[in-house]
Structure formats: structure tokens, C-alpha cells
């Protein structure tokens, strides 16, 4: 797909523009609206949410 490591502007699943990142324990994924969890989609721009070992950041 041509996504560079560390590029946080595109979804790591499909390459669409990213809306934020999800850190689930030891794994981090940058995602678009389509691939984001409901936790990330419910956040407003600039908001962060932490729940146990999970951390969500909305761009």
C-alpha cells in the first residue's frame, strides 16, 4: 500500500485519511473513520480517552 512506518496521516488498514490512533495494550494502529472503534469515533477533535491499557487519540 506504500504507507511509510510512522506515517500517522493515513489509515494503516486501507490508506484513507486517518482520524486518530488507537493504542490497545502494546499495539498501536492509525485508523480512518471506517476502521476506528466506537470509542475513537465518539471523541471530538483533539480529545483523548484512556481505559485501562487502551488509549484513544482523535486528531
PDB file of C-alpha atoms in Angstrom:
ATOM      1  CA  UNK A   1       0.000   0.000   0.000  1.00  0.00           C
ATOM      2  CA  UNK A   2       3.037   2.294   0.280  1.00  0.00           C
ATOM      3  CA  UNK A   3       2.405   3.576   3.815  1.00  0.00           C
ATOM      4  CA  UNK A   4       5.650   4.601   5.477  1.00  0.00           C
ATOM      5  CA  UNK A   5       6.362   3.478   9.055  1.00  0.00           C
ATOM      6  CA  UNK A   6       5.496   6.306  11.428  1.00  0.00           C
ATOM      7  CA  UNK A   7       3.113   7.994   8.948  1.00  0.00           C
ATOM      8  CA  UNK A   8       0.150   8.956  11.116  1.00  0.00           C
ATOM      9  CA  UNK A   9      -1.831  10.771   8.431  1.00  0.00           C
ATOM     10  CA  UNK A  10      -3.267   7.702   6.694  1.00  0.00           C
ATOM     11  CA  UNK A  11      -5.128   4.630   7.897  1.00  0.00           C
ATOM     12  CA  UNK A  12      -2.817   1.662   8.319  1.00  0.00           C
ATOM     13  CA  UNK A  13      -5.639  -0.650   7.213  1.00  0.00           C
ATOM     14  CA  UNK A  14      -6.778   0.958   3.958  1.00  0.00           C
ATOM     15  CA  UNK A  15      -4.784   4.150   3.280  1.00  0.00           C
ATOM     16  CA  UNK A  16      -7.670   6.637   3.693  1.00  0.00           C
ATOM     17  CA  UNK A  17      -7.069   9.846   5.720  1.00  0.00           C
ATOM     18  CA  UNK A  18      -6.685   8.992   9.409  1.00  0.00           C
ATOM     19  CA  UNK A  19      -8.930  10.407  12.146  1.00  0.00           C
ATOM     20  CA  UNK A  20      -6.811   9.224  15.064  1.00  0.00           C
ATOM     21  CA  UNK A  21      -4.897   6.443  16.697  1.00  0.00           C
ATOM     22  CA  UNK A  22      -5.731   3.585  19.000  1.00  0.00           C
ATOM     23  CA  UNK A  23      -3.233   2.037  21.387  1.00  0.00           C
ATOM     24  CA  UNK A  24      -4.506  -1.327  22.566  1.00  0.00           C
ATOM     25  CA  UNK A  25      -2.063  -2.637  25.155  1.00  0.00           C
ATOM     26  CA  UNK A  26       1.213  -2.867  23.280  1.00  0.00           C
ATOM     27  CA  UNK A  27      -0.171  -2.364  19.751  1.00  0.00           C
ATOM     28  CA  UNK A  28      -0.749   0.995  18.050  1.00  0.00           C
ATOM     29  CA  UNK A  29      -2.851   1.477  14.929  1.00  0.00           C
ATOM     30  CA  UNK A  30      -3.666   4.647  12.988  1.00  0.00           C
ATOM     31  CA  UNK A  31      -7.201   4.437  11.587  1.00  0.00           C
ATOM     32  CA  UNK A  32      -9.750   6.188   9.383  1.00  0.00           C
ATOM     33  CA  UNK A  33     -13.437   6.708  10.209  1.00  0.00           C
ATOM     34  CA  UNK A  34     -14.309   3.319   8.678  1.00  0.00           C
ATOM     35  CA  UNK A  35     -11.807   1.331  10.761  1.00  0.00           C
ATOM     36  CA  UNK A  36     -11.981   3.285  14.042  1.00  0.00           C
ATOM     37  CA  UNK A  37     -13.629   1.772  17.096  1.00  0.00           C
ATOM     38  CA  UNK A  38     -16.760   3.364  18.524  1.00  0.00           C
ATOM     39  CA  UNK A  39     -14.609   4.767  21.357  1.00  0.00           C
ATOM     40  CA  UNK A  40     -12.462   6.764  18.906  1.00  0.00           C
ATOM     41  CA  UNK A  41     -15.389   7.835  16.713  1.00  0.00           C
ATOM     42  CA  UNK A  42     -17.214   9.252  19.761  1.00  0.00           C
ATOM     43  CA  UNK A  43     -14.329  11.612  20.623  1.00  0.00           C
ATOM     44  CA  UNK A  44     -14.173  15.190  19.348  1.00  0.00           C
ATOM     45  CA  UNK A  45     -11.129  16.598  17.572  1.00  0.00           C
ATOM     46  CA  UNK A  46      -8.156  16.844  19.960  1.00  0.00           C
ATOM     47  CA  UNK A  47      -9.825  14.717  22.646  1.00  0.00           C
ATOM     48  CA  UNK A  48      -8.169  11.689  24.267  1.00  0.00           C
ATOM     49  CA  UNK A  49      -9.644   8.751  26.164  1.00  0.00           C
ATOM     50  CA  UNK A  50      -7.904   6.196  28.370  1.00  0.00           C
ATOM     51  CA  UNK A  51      -9.406   2.953  29.616  1.00  0.00           C
ATOM     52  CA  UNK A  52      -7.060   0.522  31.325  1.00  0.00           C
ATOM     53  CA  UNK A  53      -4.358  -0.463  28.829  1.00  0.00           C
ATOM     54  CA  UNK A  54      -6.252   1.146  25.917  1.00  0.00           C
ATOM     55  CA  UNK A  55      -5.672   4.713  24.777  1.00  0.00           C
ATOM     56  CA  UNK A  56      -7.512   6.614  22.027  1.00  0.00           C
ATOM     57  CA  UNK A  57      -6.454   9.930  20.430  1.00  0.00           C
ATOM     58  CA  UNK A  58      -8.693  11.799  17.983  1.00  0.00           C
ATOM     59  CA  UNK A  59      -6.833  14.111  15.592  1.00  0.00           C
TER      60      UNK A  59
END
